[in-house]
């Protein structure tokens, strides 16, 4: 039973970490090579990874999706350590609206214009920091969603994810606070239960002694005396 409980907790932790990795913002240093709009058919598998159509537009199973094609600087540790190597990365550009995740993005058209104005051309490289969330999976045809583009002069710029740091610190604080409150509640509840159990046991003992005395008295009264 203990092994089952440990496995269940491990699965919950892995799912929670995966959700945080998907939803929290990440920052990539990249060169925008082109932008395009493709017609995409959504399936029951990849539909959950896409946000919604632009604000005030109807939602359909097939619609246009804006893409931003880049050459991204590869990195380790969520962007803290960057490598000299580059790799291809494609971002989608969708409004999130008021749904999950709560980025409240309504300016995908403006962001596409910013991406187009910061495209690199041969002999003139332009570097940008692309803030995004989500994953890239070629098999499922899903792309991370870009939520911000900021031009930078140096491709070796270091971006510190302050929001992620404060958010994770807040989660850790809340977790340990709830854990301490739960332990205190259990300690008090256990102490109260033991106190009540002791009182009940004392009452049962008193009742048993009284019943025993009455039984002995009755037996004495019924005893035959020659």
PDB file of C-alpha atoms in Angstrom:
ATOM      1  CA  UNK A   1       0.000   0.000   0.000  1.00  0.00           C
ATOM      2  CA  UNK A   2       2.859   2.334   0.779  1.00  0.00           C
ATOM      3  CA  UNK A   3       4.376   1.711  -2.669  1.00  0.00           C
ATOM      4  CA  UNK A   4       1.063   2.592  -4.331  1.00  0.00           C
ATOM      5  CA  UNK A   5       0.815   5.828  -2.348  1.00  0.00           C
ATOM      6  CA  UNK A   6       4.415   6.780  -3.240  1.00  0.00           C
ATOM      7  CA  UNK A   7       3.765   6.050  -6.936  1.00  0.00           C
ATOM      8  CA  UNK A   8       0.590   8.132  -6.887  1.00  0.00           C
ATOM      9  CA  UNK A   9       2.414  11.071  -5.322  1.00  0.00           C
ATOM     10  CA  UNK A  10       5.212  10.773  -7.877  1.00  0.00           C
ATOM     11  CA  UNK A  11       2.699  10.847 -10.748  1.00  0.00           C
ATOM     12  CA  UNK A  12       1.012  13.932  -9.277  1.00  0.00           C
ATOM     13  CA  UNK A  13       4.361  15.717  -8.897  1.00  0.00           C
ATOM     14  CA  UNK A  14       5.386  14.889 -12.476  1.00  0.00           C
ATOM     15  CA  UNK A  15       2.065  16.129 -13.867  1.00  0.00           C
ATOM     16  CA  UNK A  16       2.312  19.333 -11.827  1.00  0.00           C
ATOM     17  CA  UNK A  17       5.864  19.997 -13.058  1.00  0.00           C
ATOM     18  CA  UNK A  18       4.820  19.324 -16.655  1.00  0.00           C
ATOM     19  CA  UNK A  19       1.912  21.754 -16.313  1.00  0.00           C
ATOM     20  CA  UNK A  20       4.196  24.448 -14.896  1.00  0.00           C
ATOM     21  CA  UNK A  21       6.770  23.885 -17.634  1.00  0.00           C
ATOM     22  CA  UNK A  22       4.055  24.253 -20.256  1.00  0.00           C
ATOM     23  CA  UNK A  23       2.268  27.291 -18.825  1.00  0.00           C
ATOM     24  CA  UNK A  24       5.068  29.418 -17.348  1.00  0.00           C
ATOM     25  CA  UNK A  25       6.736  31.966 -19.666  1.00  0.00           C
ATOM     26  CA  UNK A  26      10.110  31.179 -21.214  1.00  0.00           C
ATOM     27  CA  UNK A  27      12.536  33.446 -23.068  1.00  0.00           C
ATOM     28  CA  UNK A  28      14.452  32.508 -26.201  1.00  0.00           C
ATOM     29  CA  UNK A  29      17.107  34.547 -27.998  1.00  0.00           C
ATOM     30  CA  UNK A  30      16.533  34.057 -31.707  1.00  0.00           C
ATOM     31  CA  UNK A  31      16.717  35.475 -35.227  1.00  0.00           C
ATOM     32  CA  UNK A  32      13.404  35.736 -37.064  1.00  0.00           C
ATOM     33  CA  UNK A  33      13.830  34.348 -40.568  1.00  0.00           C
ATOM     34  CA  UNK A  34      10.261  34.570 -41.868  1.00  0.00           C
ATOM     35  CA  UNK A  35       6.603  34.726 -40.941  1.00  0.00           C
ATOM     36  CA  UNK A  36       3.730  32.886 -42.547  1.00  0.00           C
ATOM     37  CA  UNK A  37       0.108  31.904 -42.173  1.00  0.00           C
ATOM     38  CA  UNK A  38      -0.899  28.272 -42.661  1.00  0.00           C
ATOM     39  CA  UNK A  39      -4.241  26.531 -42.777  1.00  0.00           C
ATOM     40  CA  UNK A  40      -4.404  23.941 -40.024  1.00  0.00           C
ATOM     41  CA  UNK A  41      -6.828  21.115 -39.311  1.00  0.00           C
ATOM     42  CA  UNK A  42      -7.210  20.379 -35.623  1.00  0.00           C
ATOM     43  CA  UNK A  43      -7.685  16.902 -34.232  1.00  0.00           C
ATOM     44  CA  UNK A  44      -8.869  15.659 -30.869  1.00  0.00           C
ATOM     45  CA  UNK A  45      -5.208  15.065 -29.943  1.00  0.00           C
ATOM     46  CA  UNK A  46      -3.610  18.438 -30.644  1.00  0.00           C
ATOM     47  CA  UNK A  47      -6.659  20.694 -30.251  1.00  0.00           C
ATOM     48  CA  UNK A  48      -6.070  21.099 -26.514  1.00  0.00           C
ATOM     49  CA  UNK A  49      -2.607  22.614 -27.146  1.00  0.00           C
ATOM     50  CA  UNK A  50      -3.986  25.526 -29.183  1.00  0.00           C
ATOM     51  CA  UNK A  51      -5.565  28.625 -27.756  1.00  0.00           C
ATOM     52  CA  UNK A  52      -8.413  30.088 -29.777  1.00  0.00           C
ATOM     53  CA  UNK A  53      -9.064  32.102 -32.875  1.00  0.00           C
ATOM     54  CA  UNK A  54      -8.559  35.855 -32.821  1.00  0.00           C
ATOM     55  CA  UNK A  55     -10.922  37.897 -30.680  1.00  0.00           C
ATOM     56  CA  UNK A  56     -14.332  38.485 -32.278  1.00  0.00           C
ATOM     57  CA  UNK A  57     -13.721  35.602 -34.734  1.00  0.00           C
ATOM     58  CA  UNK A  58     -15.711  32.393 -34.867  1.00  0.00           C
ATOM     59  CA  UNK A  59     -14.073  29.199 -33.685  1.00  0.00           C
ATOM     60  CA  UNK A  60     -13.780  26.400 -36.273  1.00  0.00           C
ATOM     61  CA  UNK A  61     -12.066  23.047 -36.526  1.00  0.00           C
ATOM     62  CA  UNK A  62     -10.026  24.416 -39.446  1.00  0.00           C
ATOM     63  CA  UNK A  63      -8.554  27.915 -39.393  1.00  0.00           C
ATOM     64  CA  UNK A  64      -5.508  30.002 -40.211  1.00  0.00           C
ATOM     65  CA  UNK A  65      -2.615  29.966 -37.760  1.00  0.00           C
ATOM     66  CA  UNK A  66       0.154  32.574 -37.773  1.00  0.00           C
ATOM     67  CA  UNK A  67       3.666  31.171 -37.507  1.00  0.00           C
ATOM     68  CA  UNK A  68       7.010  32.821 -36.748  1.00  0.00           C
ATOM     69  CA  UNK A  69      10.029  30.941 -38.096  1.00  0.00           C
ATOM     70  CA  UNK A  70      13.321  31.512 -36.286  1.00  0.00           C
ATOM     71  CA  UNK A  71      16.870  30.377 -35.700  1.00  0.00           C
ATOM     72  CA  UNK A  72      17.129  30.062 -31.918  1.00  0.00           C
ATOM     73  CA  UNK A  73      20.185  30.024 -29.697  1.00  0.00           C
ATOM     74  CA  UNK A  74      20.225  26.684 -27.906  1.00  0.00           C
ATOM     75  CA  UNK A  75      20.448  26.792 -24.132  1.00  0.00           C
ATOM     76  CA  UNK A  76      20.377  24.816 -20.900  1.00  0.00           C
ATOM     77  CA  UNK A  77      18.527  25.333 -17.630  1.00  0.00           C
ATOM     78  CA  UNK A  78      15.561  27.231 -19.101  1.00  0.00           C
ATOM     79  CA  UNK A  79      17.794  29.768 -20.839  1.00  0.00           C
ATOM     80  CA  UNK A  80      20.314  30.513 -18.091  1.00  0.00           C
ATOM     81  CA  UNK A  81      23.210  28.851 -19.962  1.00  0.00           C
ATOM     82  CA  UNK A  82      23.380  29.508 -23.707  1.00  0.00           C
ATOM     83  CA  UNK A  83      25.291  27.589 -26.313  1.00  0.00           C
ATOM     84  CA  UNK A  84      26.987  28.788 -29.491  1.00  0.00           C
ATOM     85  CA  UNK A  85      24.900  26.354 -31.530  1.00  0.00           C
ATOM     86  CA  UNK A  86      21.632  27.344 -33.142  1.00  0.00           C
ATOM     87  CA  UNK A  87      18.537  25.382 -34.022  1.00  0.00           C
ATOM     88  CA  UNK A  88      15.295  25.909 -35.881  1.00  0.00           C
ATOM     89  CA  UNK A  89      12.267  26.854 -33.810  1.00  0.00           C
ATOM     90  CA  UNK A  90       8.766  27.667 -35.039  1.00  0.00           C
ATOM     91  CA  UNK A  91       6.357  29.645 -32.868  1.00  0.00           C
ATOM     92  CA  UNK A  92       2.651  30.126 -33.330  1.00  0.00           C
ATOM     93  CA  UNK A  93       1.032  33.488 -32.721  1.00  0.00           C
ATOM     94  CA  UNK A  94      -2.456  33.160 -31.264  1.00  0.00           C
ATOM     95  CA  UNK A  95      -4.682  35.156 -28.976  1.00  0.00           C
ATOM     96  CA  UNK A  96      -5.240  33.490 -25.618  1.00  0.00           C
ATOM     97  CA  UNK A  97      -8.150  35.737 -24.660  1.00  0.00           C
ATOM     98  CA  UNK A  98      -9.581  35.038 -21.243  1.00  0.00           C
ATOM     99  CA  UNK A  99      -8.971  31.279 -21.300  1.00  0.00           C
ATOM    100  CA  UNK A 100      -6.106  29.142 -20.031  1.00  0.00           C
ATOM    101  CA  UNK A 101      -3.275  29.961 -19.695  1.00  0.00           C
ATOM    102  CA  UNK A 102      -4.068  33.436 -18.342  1.00  0.00           C
ATOM    103  CA  UNK A 103      -1.845  35.599 -20.533  1.00  0.00           C
ATOM    104  CA  UNK A 104      -4.794  37.730 -21.680  1.00  0.00           C
ATOM    105  CA  UNK A 105      -3.267  38.133 -25.125  1.00  0.00           C
ATOM    106  CA  UNK A 106      -5.440  39.961 -27.677  1.00  0.00           C
ATOM    107  CA  UNK A 107      -2.771  41.474 -29.955  1.00  0.00           C
ATOM    108  CA  UNK A 108      -1.608  38.614 -32.168  1.00  0.00           C
ATOM    109  CA  UNK A 109      -1.952  40.787 -35.281  1.00  0.00           C
ATOM    110  CA  UNK A 110       0.260  43.480 -33.769  1.00  0.00           C
ATOM    111  CA  UNK A 111       2.788  40.888 -32.629  1.00  0.00           C
ATOM    112  CA  UNK A 112       2.955  39.465 -36.145  1.00  0.00           C
ATOM    113  CA  UNK A 113       3.761  42.962 -37.426  1.00  0.00           C
ATOM    114  CA  UNK A 114       6.510  43.294 -34.805  1.00  0.00           C
ATOM    115  CA  UNK A 115       7.945  39.951 -35.906  1.00  0.00           C
ATOM    116  CA  UNK A 116       7.918  41.010 -39.559  1.00  0.00           C
ATOM    117  CA  UNK A 117       9.631  44.310 -38.774  1.00  0.00           C
ATOM    118  CA  UNK A 118      12.435  42.516 -36.900  1.00  0.00           C
ATOM    119  CA  UNK A 119      13.246  39.873 -39.500  1.00  0.00           C
ATOM    120  CA  UNK A 120      16.896  39.193 -40.210  1.00  0.00           C
ATOM    121  CA  UNK A 121      18.215  39.558 -43.739  1.00  0.00           C
ATOM    122  CA  UNK A 122      21.546  38.336 -45.171  1.00  0.00           C
ATOM    123  CA  UNK A 123      24.273  40.597 -43.879  1.00  0.00           C
ATOM    124  CA  UNK A 124      22.034  42.228 -41.279  1.00  0.00           C
ATOM    125  CA  UNK A 125      21.203  39.986 -38.348  1.00  0.00           C
ATOM    126  CA  UNK A 126      18.614  41.135 -35.853  1.00  0.00           C
ATOM    127  CA  UNK A 127      18.301  39.400 -32.533  1.00  0.00           C
ATOM    128  CA  UNK A 128      15.168  39.354 -30.443  1.00  0.00           C
ATOM    129  CA  UNK A 129      14.009  37.837 -27.184  1.00  0.00           C
ATOM    130  CA  UNK A 130      10.815  35.868 -27.759  1.00  0.00           C
ATOM    131  CA  UNK A 131       8.676  35.277 -24.703  1.00  0.00           C
ATOM    132  CA  UNK A 132       6.498  32.227 -25.118  1.00  0.00           C
ATOM    133  CA  UNK A 133       4.810  29.325 -23.411  1.00  0.00           C
ATOM    134  CA  UNK A 134       4.085  25.797 -24.561  1.00  0.00           C
ATOM    135  CA  UNK A 135       5.975  22.996 -26.273  1.00  0.00           C
ATOM    136  CA  UNK A 136       7.183  22.126 -29.754  1.00  0.00           C
ATOM    137  CA  UNK A 137       6.255  18.649 -30.929  1.00  0.00           C
ATOM    138  CA  UNK A 138       6.681  17.742 -34.579  1.00  0.00           C
ATOM    139  CA  UNK A 139       4.728  14.508 -34.299  1.00  0.00           C
ATOM    140  CA  UNK A 140       1.615  16.238 -32.903  1.00  0.00           C
ATOM    141  CA  UNK A 141       2.159  19.446 -34.940  1.00  0.00           C
ATOM    142  CA  UNK A 142       2.078  21.734 -31.923  1.00  0.00           C
ATOM    143  CA  UNK A 143       4.081  24.927 -31.464  1.00  0.00           C
ATOM    144  CA  UNK A 144       4.897  27.191 -28.514  1.00  0.00           C
ATOM    145  CA  UNK A 145       2.788  30.348 -28.497  1.00  0.00           C
ATOM    146  CA  UNK A 146       4.726  33.619 -28.667  1.00  0.00           C
ATOM    147  CA  UNK A 147       3.359  36.300 -26.351  1.00  0.00           C
ATOM    148  CA  UNK A 148       6.067  38.959 -26.690  1.00  0.00           C
ATOM    149  CA  UNK A 149       8.989  40.004 -28.898  1.00  0.00           C
ATOM    150  CA  UNK A 150      11.720  42.370 -27.731  1.00  0.00           C
ATOM    151  CA  UNK A 151      14.698  43.433 -29.911  1.00  0.00           C
ATOM    152  CA  UNK A 152      18.162  43.092 -28.348  1.00  0.00           C
ATOM    153  CA  UNK A 153      21.618  44.068 -29.585  1.00  0.00           C
ATOM    154  CA  UNK A 154      23.614  41.200 -28.110  1.00  0.00           C
ATOM    155  CA  UNK A 155      22.784  37.528 -28.791  1.00  0.00           C
ATOM    156  CA  UNK A 156      24.522  36.636 -25.517  1.00  0.00           C
ATOM    157  CA  UNK A 157      22.045  38.626 -23.444  1.00  0.00           C
ATOM    158  CA  UNK A 158      20.983  36.890 -20.239  1.00  0.00           C
ATOM    159  CA  UNK A 159      17.283  36.980 -19.439  1.00  0.00           C
ATOM    160  CA  UNK A 160      16.352  36.341 -15.831  1.00  0.00           C
ATOM    161  CA  UNK A 161      12.856  34.823 -15.473  1.00  0.00           C
ATOM    162  CA  UNK A 162      11.842  36.963 -12.517  1.00  0.00           C
ATOM    163  CA  UNK A 163       8.170  36.061 -12.808  1.00  0.00           C
ATOM    164  CA  UNK A 164       8.941  32.334 -12.683  1.00  0.00           C
ATOM    165  CA  UNK A 165      11.249  32.808  -9.708  1.00  0.00           C
ATOM    166  CA  UNK A 166       8.680  34.756  -7.679  1.00  0.00           C
ATOM    167  CA  UNK A 167       5.828  32.489  -8.763  1.00  0.00           C
ATOM    168  CA  UNK A 168       7.658  29.293  -7.799  1.00  0.00           C
ATOM    169  CA  UNK A 169       8.784  30.874  -4.528  1.00  0.00           C
ATOM    170  CA  UNK A 170       5.149  31.791  -3.806  1.00  0.00           C
ATOM    171  CA  UNK A 171       4.052  28.221  -4.576  1.00  0.00           C
ATOM    172  CA  UNK A 172       6.746  26.799  -2.305  1.00  0.00           C
ATOM    173  CA  UNK A 173       5.761  29.200   0.495  1.00  0.00           C
ATOM    174  CA  UNK A 174       2.090  28.293   0.101  1.00  0.00           C
ATOM    175  CA  UNK A 175       2.897  24.564   0.070  1.00  0.00           C
ATOM    176  CA  UNK A 176       4.948  24.654   3.276  1.00  0.00           C
ATOM    177  CA  UNK A 177       2.376  26.929   4.936  1.00  0.00           C
ATOM    178  CA  UNK A 178      -0.484  24.551   4.134  1.00  0.00           C
ATOM    179  CA  UNK A 179       1.638  21.608   5.201  1.00  0.00           C
ATOM    180  CA  UNK A 180       2.383  23.213   8.573  1.00  0.00           C
ATOM    181  CA  UNK A 181      -1.308  24.093   9.056  1.00  0.00           C
ATOM    182  CA  UNK A 182      -2.360  20.526   8.188  1.00  0.00           C
ATOM    183  CA  UNK A 183       0.174  19.031  10.598  1.00  0.00           C
ATOM    184  CA  UNK A 184      -0.975  21.356  13.377  1.00  0.00           C
ATOM    185  CA  UNK A 185      -4.599  20.447  12.674  1.00  0.00           C
ATOM    186  CA  UNK A 186      -3.790  16.734  12.769  1.00  0.00           C
ATOM    187  CA  UNK A 187      -1.847  17.140  16.022  1.00  0.00           C
ATOM    188  CA  UNK A 188      -4.725  18.961  17.673  1.00  0.00           C
ATOM    189  CA  UNK A 189      -7.302  16.550  16.280  1.00  0.00           C
ATOM    190  CA  UNK A 190      -5.260  13.553  17.436  1.00  0.00           C
ATOM    191  CA  UNK A 191      -4.784  15.061  20.899  1.00  0.00           C
ATOM    192  CA  UNK A 192      -8.515  15.796  21.175  1.00  0.00           C
ATOM    193  CA  UNK A 193      -9.326  12.268  20.041  1.00  0.00           C
ATOM    194  CA  UNK A 194      -6.982  10.796  22.638  1.00  0.00           C
ATOM    195  CA  UNK A 195      -8.482  13.018  25.310  1.00  0.00           C
ATOM    196  CA  UNK A 196     -12.014  11.995  24.399  1.00  0.00           C
ATOM    197  CA  UNK A 197     -10.975   8.359  24.170  1.00  0.00           C
ATOM    198  CA  UNK A 198      -9.438   8.567  27.644  1.00  0.00           C
ATOM    199  CA  UNK A 199     -12.593  10.148  29.043  1.00  0.00           C
ATOM    200  CA  UNK A 200     -14.765   7.505  27.418  1.00  0.00           C
ATOM    201  CA  UNK A 201     -12.489   4.727  28.689  1.00  0.00           C
ATOM    202  CA  UNK A 202     -12.712   6.201  32.207  1.00  0.00           C
ATOM    203  CA  UNK A 203     -16.493   6.329  32.031  1.00  0.00           C
ATOM    204  CA  UNK A 204     -16.650   2.763  30.751  1.00  0.00           C
ATOM    205  CA  UNK A 205     -14.377   1.663  33.599  1.00  0.00           C
ATOM    206  CA  UNK A 206     -16.572   3.444  36.151  1.00  0.00           C
ATOM    207  CA  UNK A 207     -19.689   1.884  34.660  1.00  0.00           C
ATOM    208  CA  UNK A 208     -18.068  -1.557  34.657  1.00  0.00           C
ATOM    209  CA  UNK A 209     -17.039  -1.159  38.308  1.00  0.00           C
ATOM    210  CA  UNK A 210     -20.517  -0.030  39.271  1.00  0.00           C
ATOM    211  CA  UNK A 211     -22.112  -2.908  37.385  1.00  0.00           C
ATOM    212  CA  UNK A 212     -19.715  -5.377  39.005  1.00  0.00           C
ATOM    213  CA  UNK A 213     -20.518  -4.034  42.462  1.00  0.00           C
ATOM    214  CA  UNK A 214     -24.241  -4.316  41.847  1.00  0.00           C
ATOM    215  CA  UNK A 215     -23.821  -7.859  40.519  1.00  0.00           C
ATOM    216  CA  UNK A 216     -21.839  -8.880  43.590  1.00  0.00           C
ATOM    217  CA  UNK A 217     -24.453  -7.289  45.853  1.00  0.00           C
ATOM    218  CA  UNK A 218     -27.221  -9.155  44.091  1.00  0.00           C
ATOM    219  CA  UNK A 219     -25.329 -12.449  44.340  1.00  0.00           C
ATOM    220  CA  UNK A 220     -24.750 -11.841  48.044  1.00  0.00           C
ATOM    221  CA  UNK A 221     -28.447 -11.227  48.554  1.00  0.00           C
ATOM    222  CA  UNK A 222     -29.371 -14.405  46.728  1.00  0.00           C
ATOM    223  CA  UNK A 223     -26.833 -16.575  48.523  1.00  0.00           C
ATOM    224  CA  UNK A 224     -28.368 -19.266  50.791  1.00  0.00           C
ATOM    225  CA  UNK A 225     -27.389 -18.993  54.449  1.00  0.00           C
ATOM    226  CA  UNK A 226     -27.863 -22.212  56.600  1.00  0.00           C
TER     227      UNK A 226
END
